[in-house]
């Protein structure tokens, strides 16, 4: 690998993501199928109180990303939080973080191509859901194989479509509420937020149970940490992207939901139906409903593109560079793309096509619950790693970051307590409990896999030298893996 070339990042990647792309990837990571499709299920269960849970979850996730931001400014690197976990928690946790983040996004990618199949059936009800999933996966994989600039440009326009659509929905909704035009003008009112059975019409407990759906909607906020190694001027662009998160949460999630639930009563939304599409149908603009359905389709493809393929391939390569995966996964093409890692992620993601073929009705629920379980694990590791980093700074073993998380370590413990509570809720629900079973099996697999890796490394080094490489700083910037055609 030729690291002397100025356009290459320390890890061998090309810094091909500009400011506008980094900003839009950060926005795209926080607007996905969880909002466009999952919110329909959440509204039917929680009513207007869903807005409150989006606000609570947004605040918790902002703390997670601020903790990650402090670590990123300590040392920007692609695949970063696995490297930080290895550095401050130990070799096993670096291994566990890398592979858990990978499986989290692989399952998220499965959910997104599942959603894409659902959206296409709006226009072609007889077109098999699994066929759309397969076509989407193939097209996005090819786009990611070309160059990171193609990925960044594709994600920029995906995010631009989402942002424009949500802003348009908000403006039209405000017009309906204030001017009274459209078929919904006579009934639209902010009183829908509390008058149709109360804020939590099905009870507080049923309302709380939607937190799993809400958390899935926020998956991707940590993508700013994955793109750091391929972002120009990360010390300026990464904090800027993080600092705008509260504004994006307030506008795109809370603002959109407040408007939708004011224009249309929560009682008219159904599980499995996009509330955005349903709202436009109620307003009486059929063409707009079709446009919004196209937008939510691009949203699903965007999330699969950014997380399911981009993030998983970078995390796999980071694992390989640190000895936590096969060396072949560390190879880059001449254009700086981790081709082998990308193809492995796409191949595993293709299992989602099979789930869609076998049980299309429940595919989205099963897959999102598993993905959320993995996300809670990864986010918790980021918070704990940040606390250990702060301890290392106090003890003089690590340099202080110029970008600090507010209120630490109390805010760390607050977020961890919330994640523990949400884990209990996931286990309480019959439909989502499968996530705990899968994550339990996954945890056993991680322990066994790490033990095997440790044994093989010890034999190769001729003794107990396994921990020596890992106890030092991560080796993501090393030349191991190199470029290959």
PDB file of C-alpha atoms in Angstrom, residues 42-237:
ATOM      1  CA  UNK A  42     -45.497   2.907  16.053  1.00  0.00           C
ATOM      2  CA  UNK A  43     -48.362   5.378  15.530  1.00  0.00           C
ATOM      3  CA  UNK A  44     -51.002   2.624  15.512  1.00  0.00           C
ATOM      4  CA  UNK A  45     -49.645   1.352  18.834  1.00  0.00           C
ATOM      5  CA  UNK A  46     -48.572   4.482  20.704  1.00  0.00           C
ATOM      6  CA  UNK A  47     -50.693   7.203  19.133  1.00  0.00           C
ATOM      7  CA  UNK A  48     -49.363  10.768  19.472  1.00  0.00           C
ATOM      8  CA  UNK A  49     -47.081   9.715  22.364  1.00  0.00           C
ATOM      9  CA  UNK A  50     -44.743   8.306  19.725  1.00  0.00           C
ATOM     10  CA  UNK A  51     -43.495  11.880  19.266  1.00  0.00           C
ATOM     11  CA  UNK A  52     -42.308  11.880  22.883  1.00  0.00           C
ATOM     12  CA  UNK A  53     -40.361   8.637  22.433  1.00  0.00           C
ATOM     13  CA  UNK A  54     -38.695   9.952  19.301  1.00  0.00           C
ATOM     14  CA  UNK A  55     -37.567  12.966  21.340  1.00  0.00           C
ATOM     15  CA  UNK A  56     -36.273  10.795  24.198  1.00  0.00           C
ATOM     16  CA  UNK A  57     -34.464   8.368  21.887  1.00  0.00           C
ATOM     17  CA  UNK A  58     -32.992  11.261  19.909  1.00  0.00           C
ATOM     18  CA  UNK A  59     -31.543  12.773  23.087  1.00  0.00           C
ATOM     19  CA  UNK A  60     -30.017   9.433  24.104  1.00  0.00           C
ATOM     20  CA  UNK A  61     -28.496   8.836  20.687  1.00  0.00           C
ATOM     21  CA  UNK A  62     -27.073  12.346  20.603  1.00  0.00           C
ATOM     22  CA  UNK A  63     -25.151  11.495  23.775  1.00  0.00           C
ATOM     23  CA  UNK A  64     -23.795   8.365  22.100  1.00  0.00           C
ATOM     24  CA  UNK A  65     -22.624  10.288  19.050  1.00  0.00           C
ATOM     25  CA  UNK A  66     -21.072  13.025  21.193  1.00  0.00           C
ATOM     26  CA  UNK A  67     -19.106  10.344  23.042  1.00  0.00           C
ATOM     27  CA  UNK A  68     -18.025   8.909  19.699  1.00  0.00           C
ATOM     28  CA  UNK A  69     -17.156  12.403  18.447  1.00  0.00           C
ATOM     29  CA  UNK A  70     -14.758  12.934  21.360  1.00  0.00           C
ATOM     30  CA  UNK A  71     -13.030   9.658  20.496  1.00  0.00           C
ATOM     31  CA  UNK A  72     -12.914  10.571  16.816  1.00  0.00           C
ATOM     32  CA  UNK A  73     -11.168  13.863  17.517  1.00  0.00           C
ATOM     33  CA  UNK A  74      -8.682  11.964  19.676  1.00  0.00           C
ATOM     34  CA  UNK A  75      -7.768   9.887  16.598  1.00  0.00           C
ATOM     35  CA  UNK A  76      -9.908   9.827  13.418  1.00  0.00           C
ATOM     36  CA  UNK A  77      -9.963   6.415  11.737  1.00  0.00           C
ATOM     37  CA  UNK A  78     -12.331   4.401   9.602  1.00  0.00           C
ATOM     38  CA  UNK A  79     -13.849   1.530  11.579  1.00  0.00           C
ATOM     39  CA  UNK A  80     -13.016   3.678  14.571  1.00  0.00           C
ATOM     40  CA  UNK A  81     -15.165   2.517  17.443  1.00  0.00           C
ATOM     41  CA  UNK A  82     -13.915  -1.059  17.127  1.00  0.00           C
ATOM     42  CA  UNK A  83     -10.371   0.318  17.273  1.00  0.00           C
ATOM     43  CA  UNK A  84     -11.195   2.416  20.325  1.00  0.00           C
ATOM     44  CA  UNK A  85     -12.823  -0.542  22.065  1.00  0.00           C
ATOM     45  CA  UNK A  86      -9.677  -2.585  21.413  1.00  0.00           C
ATOM     46  CA  UNK A  87      -7.450   0.196  22.715  1.00  0.00           C
ATOM     47  CA  UNK A  88      -9.365   1.040  25.899  1.00  0.00           C
ATOM     48  CA  UNK A  89     -11.341  -2.130  26.737  1.00  0.00           C
ATOM     49  CA  UNK A  90      -9.096  -4.883  25.394  1.00  0.00           C
ATOM     50  CA  UNK A  91      -8.701  -7.206  22.382  1.00  0.00           C
ATOM     51  CA  UNK A  92     -11.940  -9.124  22.893  1.00  0.00           C
ATOM     52  CA  UNK A  93     -14.078  -5.994  22.879  1.00  0.00           C
ATOM     53  CA  UNK A  94     -12.478  -4.718  19.695  1.00  0.00           C
ATOM     54  CA  UNK A  95     -13.221  -8.069  18.102  1.00  0.00           C
ATOM     55  CA  UNK A  96     -16.789  -8.133  19.452  1.00  0.00           C
ATOM     56  CA  UNK A  97     -17.535  -4.548  18.394  1.00  0.00           C
ATOM     57  CA  UNK A  98     -16.309  -4.994  14.843  1.00  0.00           C
ATOM     58  CA  UNK A  99     -18.263  -8.162  14.214  1.00  0.00           C
ATOM     59  CA  UNK A 100     -21.406  -7.037  16.071  1.00  0.00           C
ATOM     60  CA  UNK A 101     -21.507  -3.788  14.123  1.00  0.00           C
ATOM     61  CA  UNK A 102     -21.110  -5.797  10.974  1.00  0.00           C
ATOM     62  CA  UNK A 103     -24.003  -8.146  11.761  1.00  0.00           C
ATOM     63  CA  UNK A 104     -26.106  -5.190  12.931  1.00  0.00           C
ATOM     64  CA  UNK A 105     -25.802  -3.457   9.581  1.00  0.00           C
ATOM     65  CA  UNK A 106     -26.093  -6.644   7.569  1.00  0.00           C
ATOM     66  CA  UNK A 107     -29.476  -7.270   9.193  1.00  0.00           C
ATOM     67  CA  UNK A 108     -30.387  -3.600   8.772  1.00  0.00           C
ATOM     68  CA  UNK A 109     -29.565  -3.940   5.084  1.00  0.00           C
ATOM     69  CA  UNK A 110     -31.871  -6.957   4.978  1.00  0.00           C
ATOM     70  CA  UNK A 111     -34.616  -4.835   6.531  1.00  0.00           C
ATOM     71  CA  UNK A 112     -34.095  -2.053   4.027  1.00  0.00           C
ATOM     72  CA  UNK A 113     -34.300  -4.273   0.954  1.00  0.00           C
ATOM     73  CA  UNK A 114     -37.368  -5.858   2.578  1.00  0.00           C
ATOM     74  CA  UNK A 115     -38.905  -2.390   2.860  1.00  0.00           C
ATOM     75  CA  UNK A 116     -37.954  -1.651  -0.741  1.00  0.00           C
ATOM     76  CA  UNK A 117     -39.998  -4.675  -1.805  1.00  0.00           C
ATOM     77  CA  UNK A 118     -42.948  -3.374   0.219  1.00  0.00           C
ATOM     78  CA  UNK A 119     -42.778   0.058  -1.403  1.00  0.00           C
ATOM     79  CA  UNK A 120     -42.540  -1.298  -4.956  1.00  0.00           C
ATOM     80  CA  UNK A 121     -45.755  -3.245  -4.368  1.00  0.00           C
ATOM     81  CA  UNK A 122     -47.528   0.145  -4.104  1.00  0.00           C
ATOM     82  CA  UNK A 123     -47.232   0.314  -7.904  1.00  0.00           C
ATOM     83  CA  UNK A 124     -46.974  -3.416  -8.707  1.00  0.00           C
ATOM     84  CA  UNK A 125     -48.955  -5.406  -6.109  1.00  0.00           C
ATOM     85  CA  UNK A 126     -48.236  -8.703  -7.850  1.00  0.00           C
ATOM     86  CA  UNK A 127     -44.467  -8.203  -8.101  1.00  0.00           C
ATOM     87  CA  UNK A 128     -42.780 -10.571  -5.633  1.00  0.00           C
ATOM     88  CA  UNK A 129     -41.184  -8.789  -2.677  1.00  0.00           C
ATOM     89  CA  UNK A 130     -38.023 -10.915  -2.840  1.00  0.00           C
ATOM     90  CA  UNK A 131     -37.381  -9.921  -6.459  1.00  0.00           C
ATOM     91  CA  UNK A 132     -37.199  -6.223  -5.569  1.00  0.00           C
ATOM     92  CA  UNK A 133     -34.902  -7.082  -2.660  1.00  0.00           C
ATOM     93  CA  UNK A 134     -32.532  -8.980  -4.948  1.00  0.00           C
ATOM     94  CA  UNK A 135     -32.438  -6.314  -7.664  1.00  0.00           C
ATOM     95  CA  UNK A 136     -31.800  -3.558  -5.103  1.00  0.00           C
ATOM     96  CA  UNK A 137     -28.944  -5.466  -3.507  1.00  0.00           C
ATOM     97  CA  UNK A 138     -27.215  -6.172  -6.828  1.00  0.00           C
ATOM     98  CA  UNK A 139     -27.443  -2.564  -8.076  1.00  0.00           C
ATOM     99  CA  UNK A 140     -26.126  -1.034  -4.843  1.00  0.00           C
ATOM    100  CA  UNK A 141     -23.299  -3.557  -4.575  1.00  0.00           C
ATOM    101  CA  UNK A 142     -22.094  -2.691  -8.074  1.00  0.00           C
ATOM    102  CA  UNK A 143     -22.220   1.044  -7.282  1.00  0.00           C
ATOM    103  CA  UNK A 144     -20.145   0.544  -4.116  1.00  0.00           C
ATOM    104  CA  UNK A 145     -17.560  -1.527  -5.958  1.00  0.00           C
ATOM    105  CA  UNK A 146     -16.585   1.339  -8.282  1.00  0.00           C
ATOM    106  CA  UNK A 147     -15.204   4.038  -5.963  1.00  0.00           C
ATOM    107  CA  UNK A 148     -16.010   5.827  -2.704  1.00  0.00           C
ATOM    108  CA  UNK A 149     -16.767   8.973  -4.734  1.00  0.00           C
ATOM    109  CA  UNK A 150     -19.582   7.148  -6.524  1.00  0.00           C
ATOM    110  CA  UNK A 151     -20.907   5.954  -3.170  1.00  0.00           C
ATOM    111  CA  UNK A 152     -20.707   9.486  -1.746  1.00  0.00           C
ATOM    112  CA  UNK A 153     -22.443  11.043  -4.718  1.00  0.00           C
ATOM    113  CA  UNK A 154     -25.176   8.407  -4.736  1.00  0.00           C
ATOM    114  CA  UNK A 155     -25.760   8.878  -1.019  1.00  0.00           C
ATOM    115  CA  UNK A 156     -25.766  12.661  -1.410  1.00  0.00           C
ATOM    116  CA  UNK A 157     -28.683  12.542  -3.841  1.00  0.00           C
ATOM    117  CA  UNK A 158     -30.517   9.857  -1.877  1.00  0.00           C
ATOM    118  CA  UNK A 159     -30.319  12.097   1.203  1.00  0.00           C
ATOM    119  CA  UNK A 160     -31.268  15.190  -0.795  1.00  0.00           C
ATOM    120  CA  UNK A 161     -34.451  13.461  -1.999  1.00  0.00           C
ATOM    121  CA  UNK A 162     -35.369  12.507   1.576  1.00  0.00           C
ATOM    122  CA  UNK A 163     -34.734  15.973   2.975  1.00  0.00           C
ATOM    123  CA  UNK A 164     -36.705  17.684   0.197  1.00  0.00           C
ATOM    124  CA  UNK A 165     -39.625  15.296   0.633  1.00  0.00           C
ATOM    125  CA  UNK A 166     -39.878  15.754   4.393  1.00  0.00           C
ATOM    126  CA  UNK A 167     -39.621  19.531   4.123  1.00  0.00           C
ATOM    127  CA  UNK A 168     -42.314  19.457   1.429  1.00  0.00           C
ATOM    128  CA  UNK A 169     -44.530  17.287   3.620  1.00  0.00           C
ATOM    129  CA  UNK A 170     -44.120  19.681   6.538  1.00  0.00           C
ATOM    130  CA  UNK A 171     -44.883  22.742   4.412  1.00  0.00           C
ATOM    131  CA  UNK A 172     -47.967  21.158   2.820  1.00  0.00           C
ATOM    132  CA  UNK A 173     -49.143  19.965   6.233  1.00  0.00           C
ATOM    133  CA  UNK A 174     -48.735  23.432   7.729  1.00  0.00           C
ATOM    134  CA  UNK A 175     -50.671  24.841   4.758  1.00  0.00           C
ATOM    135  CA  UNK A 176     -53.505  22.352   5.355  1.00  0.00           C
ATOM    136  CA  UNK A 177     -53.608  23.283   9.058  1.00  0.00           C
ATOM    137  CA  UNK A 178     -53.507  27.050   8.564  1.00  0.00           C
ATOM    138  CA  UNK A 179     -55.312  27.577   5.262  1.00  0.00           C
ATOM    139  CA  UNK A 180     -57.673  24.612   5.334  1.00  0.00           C
ATOM    140  CA  UNK A 181     -57.171  23.494   1.727  1.00  0.00           C
ATOM    141  CA  UNK A 182     -57.359  19.874   0.497  1.00  0.00           C
ATOM    142  CA  UNK A 183     -59.747  17.058   1.409  1.00  0.00           C
ATOM    143  CA  UNK A 184     -58.278  16.965   4.928  1.00  0.00           C
ATOM    144  CA  UNK A 185     -58.704  20.693   5.523  1.00  0.00           C
ATOM    145  CA  UNK A 186     -62.029  20.406   7.363  1.00  0.00           C
ATOM    146  CA  UNK A 187     -60.756  17.856   9.881  1.00  0.00           C
ATOM    147  CA  UNK A 188     -57.074  18.757  10.230  1.00  0.00           C
ATOM    148  CA  UNK A 189     -56.264  20.156  13.664  1.00  0.00           C
ATOM    149  CA  UNK A 190     -53.487  20.064  16.226  1.00  0.00           C
ATOM    150  CA  UNK A 191     -56.139  18.802  18.656  1.00  0.00           C
ATOM    151  CA  UNK A 192     -55.615  15.349  17.089  1.00  0.00           C
ATOM    152  CA  UNK A 193     -52.474  15.208  19.229  1.00  0.00           C
ATOM    153  CA  UNK A 194     -54.517  14.808  22.413  1.00  0.00           C
ATOM    154  CA  UNK A 195     -58.247  14.670  21.607  1.00  0.00           C
ATOM    155  CA  UNK A 196     -58.574  11.220  19.985  1.00  0.00           C
ATOM    156  CA  UNK A 197     -58.254   9.074  23.078  1.00  0.00           C
ATOM    157  CA  UNK A 198     -55.428  11.019  24.712  1.00  0.00           C
ATOM    158  CA  UNK A 199     -51.706  11.291  24.112  1.00  0.00           C
ATOM    159  CA  UNK A 200     -51.169   7.577  24.853  1.00  0.00           C
ATOM    160  CA  UNK A 201     -54.565   6.128  23.862  1.00  0.00           C
ATOM    161  CA  UNK A 202     -53.553   2.476  24.304  1.00  0.00           C
ATOM    162  CA  UNK A 203     -51.898   3.029  27.656  1.00  0.00           C
ATOM    163  CA  UNK A 204     -48.400   3.967  28.762  1.00  0.00           C
ATOM    164  CA  UNK A 205     -47.060   0.407  28.630  1.00  0.00           C
ATOM    165  CA  UNK A 206     -48.106  -0.189  25.014  1.00  0.00           C
ATOM    166  CA  UNK A 207     -46.665   3.198  24.206  1.00  0.00           C
ATOM    167  CA  UNK A 208     -43.316   2.318  25.794  1.00  0.00           C
ATOM    168  CA  UNK A 209     -43.163  -0.881  23.776  1.00  0.00           C
ATOM    169  CA  UNK A 210     -42.638   1.196  20.628  1.00  0.00           C
ATOM    170  CA  UNK A 211     -39.168   2.270  21.790  1.00  0.00           C
ATOM    171  CA  UNK A 212     -37.655  -0.655  19.882  1.00  0.00           C
ATOM    172  CA  UNK A 213     -39.212   0.677  16.656  1.00  0.00           C
ATOM    173  CA  UNK A 214     -38.009   4.172  17.489  1.00  0.00           C
ATOM    174  CA  UNK A 215     -34.433   3.040  18.127  1.00  0.00           C
ATOM    175  CA  UNK A 216     -34.358   1.250  14.793  1.00  0.00           C
ATOM    176  CA  UNK A 217     -35.334   4.535  13.141  1.00  0.00           C
ATOM    177  CA  UNK A 218     -32.222   6.182  14.585  1.00  0.00           C
ATOM    178  CA  UNK A 219     -29.778   3.500  13.467  1.00  0.00           C
ATOM    179  CA  UNK A 220     -27.110   5.131  11.360  1.00  0.00           C
ATOM    180  CA  UNK A 221     -26.362   8.121  13.599  1.00  0.00           C
ATOM    181  CA  UNK A 222     -22.953   6.547  14.274  1.00  0.00           C
ATOM    182  CA  UNK A 223     -22.077   6.474  10.542  1.00  0.00           C
ATOM    183  CA  UNK A 224     -20.125   9.691  11.066  1.00  0.00           C
ATOM    184  CA  UNK A 225     -17.588   7.504  12.882  1.00  0.00           C
ATOM    185  CA  UNK A 226     -17.339   5.030  10.029  1.00  0.00           C
ATOM    186  CA  UNK A 227     -16.774   7.716   7.372  1.00  0.00           C
ATOM    187  CA  UNK A 228     -14.137   9.652   9.362  1.00  0.00           C
ATOM    188  CA  UNK A 229     -11.211   7.937   7.637  1.00  0.00           C
ATOM    189  CA  UNK A 230     -12.539   8.879   4.185  1.00  0.00           C
ATOM    190  CA  UNK A 231     -13.710  12.408   4.968  1.00  0.00           C
ATOM    191  CA  UNK A 232     -11.739  15.489   4.004  1.00  0.00           C
ATOM    192  CA  UNK A 233     -10.671  17.574   7.001  1.00  0.00           C
ATOM    193  CA  UNK A 234     -12.382  15.326   9.610  1.00  0.00           C
ATOM    194  CA  UNK A 235     -11.415  17.635  12.499  1.00  0.00           C
ATOM    195  CA  UNK A 236     -13.722  20.279  11.020  1.00  0.00           C
ATOM    196  CA  UNK A 237     -16.407  18.258   9.272  1.00  0.00           C
TER     197      UNK A 237
END
